[in-house]
Amino acid sequence: MTEELFRDDATLRECQATVLALAEGGVILDRTVFYPLGGGQAGDAGALLLADGRRLVVTDTRKSKQQPGAVLHLLAPDADLTPLLPGTPVTAQVDWARRHRHMRFHSATHLLCALVPHPVDGCSITADYARLDFHMVEPLDKETLSAGIARLVAEAHPVRHRWITEAELDANPGLVRSMSVQPPRGLGRVRVLEIEGVDLQPCGGTHVANTAEIGAVVVTRIEKKSAMTRRVVLGFAG
Ligand SMILES: [Zn+2]
């Protein structure tokens, strides 16, 4: 329903689009660069620019619950929706500074997955911090993990995604074994995110193009959430 341009190019900051409908408190466009909340990653904010120069602030982005495949651009409660008739052309402009922080953190969480070889049972990525919950009983060391992330960032590994079919997955048991998360089944194809030589896992999120772009990310806190869960919190250094 909404073409998700960010799935194939996470660097797009804006796109031309057409209003399809107003629904569920948001604006549905035919295409978008706005990432909707999902896979632990926060939804994008930004603005819709109209031909007459008006600028409508987008506060958050969600997947529609009623129309599978549609992306909802949520506007401020007091926004004037009258100019957004179906068929209206807009420029959808993402808050890039905020989104790029999501991308840096999201790629950093994949580095953590490579450093901590245990199943993940929770994940949250925002502009200010990211956290990852590992299903494990062993203690984790903050300084060791921060040093591990810094090393992988300094090594400048390329980051890329690709789509593979379930048949390809089945034909390459080695590929599945190297994945830190098992892919969802039944959709026909799976988007996998590869950090060359470091990590491979199914992921629909937006990422930087190279680990060097993650910059100075450190572990700010490690919590024992339960007997079987260790939470690792990431922040930007300095
Ligand atoms: Zn991911």
CSV table of C-alpha atoms and ligand atoms in Angstrom, one decimal:
chain,number,residue,atom,x,y,z
A,1,MET,CA,0.0,0.0,0.0
A,2,THR,CA,2.8,2.4,0.9
A,3,GLU,CA,6.1,1.9,-1.1
A,4,GLU,CA,8.8,1.8,1.6
A,5,LEU,CA,11.7,3.5,0.0
A,6,PHE,CA,13.9,3.3,3.1
A,7,ARG,CA,14.0,-0.5,2.9
A,8,ASP,CA,16.3,-0.3,-0.1
A,9,ASP,CA,18.0,3.0,0.5
A,10,ALA,CA,18.3,4.2,4.1
A,11,THR,CA,20.1,7.4,3.1
A,12,LEU,CA,17.1,9.0,1.4
A,13,ARG,CA,16.1,12.1,3.4
A,14,GLU,CA,13.0,13.1,1.4
A,15,CYS,CA,10.8,12.0,-1.4
A,16,GLN,CA,7.9,13.3,-3.5
A,17,ALA,CA,4.7,11.5,-2.6
A,18,THR,CA,0.9,11.6,-3.0
A,19,VAL,CA,-1.7,11.5,-0.2
A,20,LEU,CA,-3.7,8.3,-0.4
A,21,ALA,CA,-5.9,8.8,2.7
A,22,LEU,CA,-6.2,10.2,6.2
A,23,ALA,CA,-6.8,7.3,8.6
A,24,GLU,CA,-6.1,6.2,12.2
A,25,GLY,CA,-4.9,9.7,13.1
A,26,GLY,CA,-2.3,9.8,10.4
A,27,VAL,CA,-1.6,10.5,6.8
A,28,ILE,CA,-1.1,7.5,4.4
A,29,LEU,CA,1.1,8.3,1.4
A,30,ASP,CA,1.8,6.2,-1.8
A,31,ARG,CA,5.5,6.2,-0.9
A,32,THR,CA,7.7,7.3,1.9
A,33,VAL,CA,11.1,7.6,3.4
A,34,PHE,CA,9.7,7.5,6.9
A,35,TYR,CA,10.5,4.3,8.9
A,36,PRO,CA,7.5,3.1,11.0
A,37,LEU,CA,8.1,1.9,14.5
A,38,GLY,CA,9.1,-1.8,14.3
A,39,GLY,CA,11.8,-4.3,15.0
A,40,GLY,CA,12.7,-2.3,18.1
A,41,GLN,CA,13.6,0.8,16.1
A,42,ALA,CA,11.7,4.0,16.8
A,43,GLY,CA,9.4,5.6,14.2
A,44,ASP,CA,10.7,8.6,12.2
A,45,ALA,CA,9.7,12.2,12.7
A,46,GLY,CA,9.9,15.0,10.2
A,47,ALA,CA,7.6,17.1,8.0
A,48,LEU,CA,5.2,17.0,5.1
A,49,LEU,CA,5.8,20.0,2.8
A,50,LEU,CA,2.9,21.3,0.7
A,51,ALA,CA,3.1,23.0,-2.7
A,52,ASP,CA,2.0,26.3,-1.2
A,53,GLY,CA,4.9,26.3,1.3
A,54,ARG,CA,3.0,25.0,4.3
A,55,ARG,CA,4.9,22.6,6.5
A,56,LEU,CA,3.1,20.0,8.6
A,57,VAL,CA,5.1,18.4,11.4
A,58,VAL,CA,5.2,14.6,11.5
A,59,THR,CA,5.6,13.6,15.2
A,60,ASP,CA,5.9,9.8,14.7
A,61,THR,CA,5.4,7.0,12.1
A,62,ARG,CA,3.6,3.7,12.6
A,63,LYS,CA,2.4,0.8,10.6
A,64,SER,CA,-1.3,0.9,10.0
A,65,LYS,CA,-3.2,-1.7,12.0
A,66,GLN,CA,-6.2,-1.7,9.7
A,67,GLN,CA,-4.5,-1.6,6.3
A,68,PRO,CA,-1.6,-4.0,6.1
A,69,GLY,CA,1.3,-2.4,4.2
A,70,ALA,CA,0.2,1.2,4.8
A,71,VAL,CA,2.5,3.6,6.7
A,72,LEU,CA,0.8,6.2,9.0
A,73,HIS,CA,2.5,9.6,9.3
A,74,LEU,CA,1.2,10.9,12.6
A,75,LEU,CA,0.7,14.7,12.8
A,76,ALA,CA,0.5,16.9,15.9
A,77,PRO,CA,-3.1,16.8,17.4
A,78,ASP,CA,-3.7,20.4,16.5
A,79,ALA,CA,-2.5,20.1,12.9
A,80,ASP,CA,-4.8,21.4,10.2
A,81,LEU,CA,-5.6,18.3,8.0
A,82,THR,CA,-7.8,20.2,5.5
A,83,PRO,CA,-5.1,20.6,2.8
A,84,LEU,CA,-4.4,16.9,2.8
A,85,LEU,CA,-7.1,15.7,0.5
A,86,PRO,CA,-6.4,12.3,-1.3
A,87,GLY,CA,-4.4,13.1,-4.4
A,88,THR,CA,-2.5,16.0,-2.9
A,89,PRO,CA,1.2,16.0,-3.7
A,90,VAL,CA,3.6,16.5,-0.8
A,91,THR,CA,7.4,16.3,-0.1
A,92,ALA,CA,8.0,13.9,2.8
A,93,GLN,CA,11.1,15.1,4.6
A,94,VAL,CA,12.5,13.0,7.4
A,95,ASP,CA,14.2,14.5,10.5
A,96,TRP,CA,17.6,13.3,9.3
A,97,ALA,CA,19.7,14.2,12.4
A,98,ARG,CA,17.3,12.0,14.5
A,99,ARG,CA,17.1,9.2,12.0
A,100,HIS,CA,20.8,9.0,11.6
A,101,ARG,CA,21.2,8.5,15.3
A,102,HIS,CA,18.7,5.6,15.0
A,103,MET,CA,20.8,4.1,12.2
A,104,ARG,CA,24.1,4.4,14.1
A,105,PHE,CA,22.5,2.8,17.2
A,106,HIS,CA,20.8,0.1,15.2
A,107,SER,CA,24.0,-1.0,13.4
A,108,ALA,CA,25.8,-0.8,16.8
A,109,THR,CA,23.2,-3.3,18.3
A,110,HIS,CA,24.2,-5.7,15.5
A,111,LEU,CA,27.8,-5.4,16.6
A,112,LEU,CA,26.7,-6.2,20.1
A,113,CYS,CA,25.0,-9.4,18.8
A,114,ALA,CA,28.3,-10.4,17.3
A,115,LEU,CA,30.1,-9.7,20.6
A,116,VAL,CA,27.5,-11.5,22.8
A,117,PRO,CA,26.7,-14.8,21.3
A,118,HIS,CA,23.4,-15.4,23.1
A,119,PRO,CA,19.7,-15.1,21.9
A,120,VAL,CA,18.2,-11.6,22.0
A,121,ASP,CA,14.8,-11.3,23.7
A,122,GLY,CA,14.2,-7.6,23.6
A,123,CYS,CA,15.4,-4.5,21.7
A,124,SER,CA,14.7,-0.8,21.7
A,125,ILE,CA,16.4,1.8,19.5
A,126,THR,CA,15.8,5.6,20.1
A,127,ALA,CA,17.7,8.7,19.2
A,128,ASP,CA,19.2,8.9,22.7
A,129,TYR,CA,20.0,5.3,23.6
A,130,ALA,CA,19.6,1.8,22.5
A,131,ARG,CA,19.1,-1.3,24.6
A,132,LEU,CA,19.4,-5.0,23.9
A,133,ASP,CA,18.3,-7.8,26.2
A,134,PHE,CA,20.2,-11.0,26.0
A,135,HIS,CA,18.9,-14.3,27.3
A,136,MET,CA,21.9,-15.5,29.3
A,137,VAL,CA,23.0,-16.0,32.9
A,138,GLU,CA,26.7,-15.1,32.6
A,139,PRO,CA,27.8,-11.6,33.7
A,140,LEU,CA,28.9,-9.1,31.0
A,141,ASP,CA,31.6,-6.5,31.3
A,142,LYS,CA,30.9,-2.9,30.3
A,143,GLU,CA,34.5,-2.0,29.4
A,144,THR,CA,35.1,-5.2,27.4
A,145,LEU,CA,32.0,-4.6,25.3
A,146,SER,CA,32.8,-0.9,24.7
A,147,ALA,CA,36.3,-1.9,23.6
A,148,GLY,CA,34.8,-4.6,21.3
A,149,ILE,CA,32.4,-2.1,19.7
A,150,ALA,CA,35.2,0.5,19.3
A,151,ARG,CA,37.4,-2.2,17.5
A,152,LEU,CA,34.6,-3.2,15.1
A,153,VAL,CA,33.9,0.5,14.3
A,154,ALA,CA,37.6,1.2,13.7
A,155,GLU,CA,37.8,-1.8,11.4
A,156,ALA,CA,35.3,-0.1,9.1
A,157,HIS,CA,33.3,-3.1,8.0
A,158,PRO,CA,30.8,-2.6,5.1
A,159,VAL,CA,27.2,-2.9,6.0
A,160,ARG,CA,24.6,-4.0,3.4
A,161,HIS,CA,21.3,-5.7,3.1
A,162,ARG,CA,19.9,-8.1,0.6
A,163,TRP,CA,16.7,-10.0,0.0
A,164,ILE,CA,16.8,-13.8,0.0
A,165,THR,CA,14.1,-16.3,-0.7
A,166,GLU,CA,13.2,-18.9,1.9
A,167,ALA,CA,14.4,-21.5,-0.7
A,168,GLU,CA,17.8,-19.9,-0.7
A,169,LEU,CA,17.9,-19.9,3.1
A,170,ASP,CA,17.0,-23.7,3.1
A,171,ALA,CA,19.6,-24.4,0.4
A,172,ASN,CA,22.3,-22.7,2.5
A,173,PRO,CA,22.3,-24.3,6.0
A,174,GLY,CA,25.6,-22.5,6.7
A,175,LEU,CA,23.9,-19.2,6.2
A,176,VAL,CA,21.2,-20.0,8.6
A,177,ARG,CA,23.7,-21.3,11.2
A,178,SER,CA,25.7,-18.0,11.0
A,179,MET,CA,22.6,-16.0,11.8
A,180,SER,CA,22.2,-14.7,15.3
A,181,VAL,CA,18.4,-14.5,14.9
A,182,GLN,CA,16.2,-16.9,13.0
A,183,PRO,CA,14.2,-15.3,10.2
A,184,PRO,CA,10.4,-15.1,10.2
A,185,ARG,CA,8.9,-17.8,8.0
A,186,GLY,CA,6.0,-17.7,5.6
A,187,LEU,CA,6.6,-14.4,3.8
A,188,GLY,CA,8.4,-15.8,0.8
A,189,ARG,CA,11.4,-13.6,1.1
A,190,VAL,CA,13.5,-12.4,4.0
A,191,ARG,CA,15.6,-9.2,4.3
A,192,VAL,CA,18.9,-9.9,5.8
A,193,LEU,CA,21.5,-7.4,7.1
A,194,GLU,CA,25.1,-8.3,6.8
A,195,ILE,CA,28.0,-6.6,8.5
A,196,GLU,CA,30.8,-8.1,6.4
A,197,GLY,CA,32.8,-10.6,8.4
A,198,VAL,CA,30.9,-9.7,11.7
A,199,ASP,CA,27.2,-10.4,11.7
A,200,LEU,CA,24.4,-11.6,9.5
A,201,GLN,CA,20.7,-11.6,10.6
A,202,PRO,CA,17.2,-10.9,9.4
A,203,CYS,CA,16.4,-7.2,9.9
A,204,GLY,CA,14.0,-4.7,8.4
A,205,GLY,CA,15.7,-1.7,10.0
A,206,THR,CA,17.7,1.2,8.7
A,207,HIS,CA,21.5,1.0,8.9
A,208,VAL,CA,24.7,3.0,8.3
A,209,ALA,CA,26.7,1.9,5.2
A,210,ASN,CA,29.9,1.1,7.1
A,211,THR,CA,30.6,0.5,10.8
A,212,ALA,CA,33.0,3.5,10.7
A,213,GLU,CA,29.8,5.7,10.4
A,214,ILE,CA,28.6,4.4,13.8
A,215,GLY,CA,31.3,6.6,15.5
A,216,ALA,CA,31.7,6.8,19.2
A,217,VAL,CA,29.1,4.5,20.8
A,218,VAL,CA,29.7,3.0,24.2
A,219,VAL,CA,28.0,0.7,26.7
A,220,THR,CA,26.6,3.0,29.4
A,221,ARG,CA,25.0,0.4,31.6
A,222,ILE,CA,24.5,-3.3,32.1
A,223,GLU,CA,21.6,-4.5,34.1
A,224,LYS,CA,20.5,-7.9,35.4
A,225,LYS,CA,16.8,-7.7,34.4
A,226,SER,CA,16.1,-11.2,35.6
A,227,ALA,CA,17.9,-14.4,36.4
A,228,MET,CA,18.0,-15.2,32.7
A,229,THR,CA,18.2,-11.7,31.2
A,230,ARG,CA,21.2,-9.2,30.9
A,231,ARG,CA,20.3,-5.8,29.5
A,232,VAL,CA,23.0,-3.8,27.7
A,233,VAL,CA,22.4,-0.1,27.2
A,234,LEU,CA,24.3,1.9,24.5
A,235,GLY,CA,24.8,5.7,24.4
A,236,PHE,CA,26.8,8.1,22.4
A,237,ALA,CA,30.2,9.0,24.0
A,238,GLY,CA,30.9,12.6,25.0
B,1,ZN,ZN,18.3,-5.1,13.3
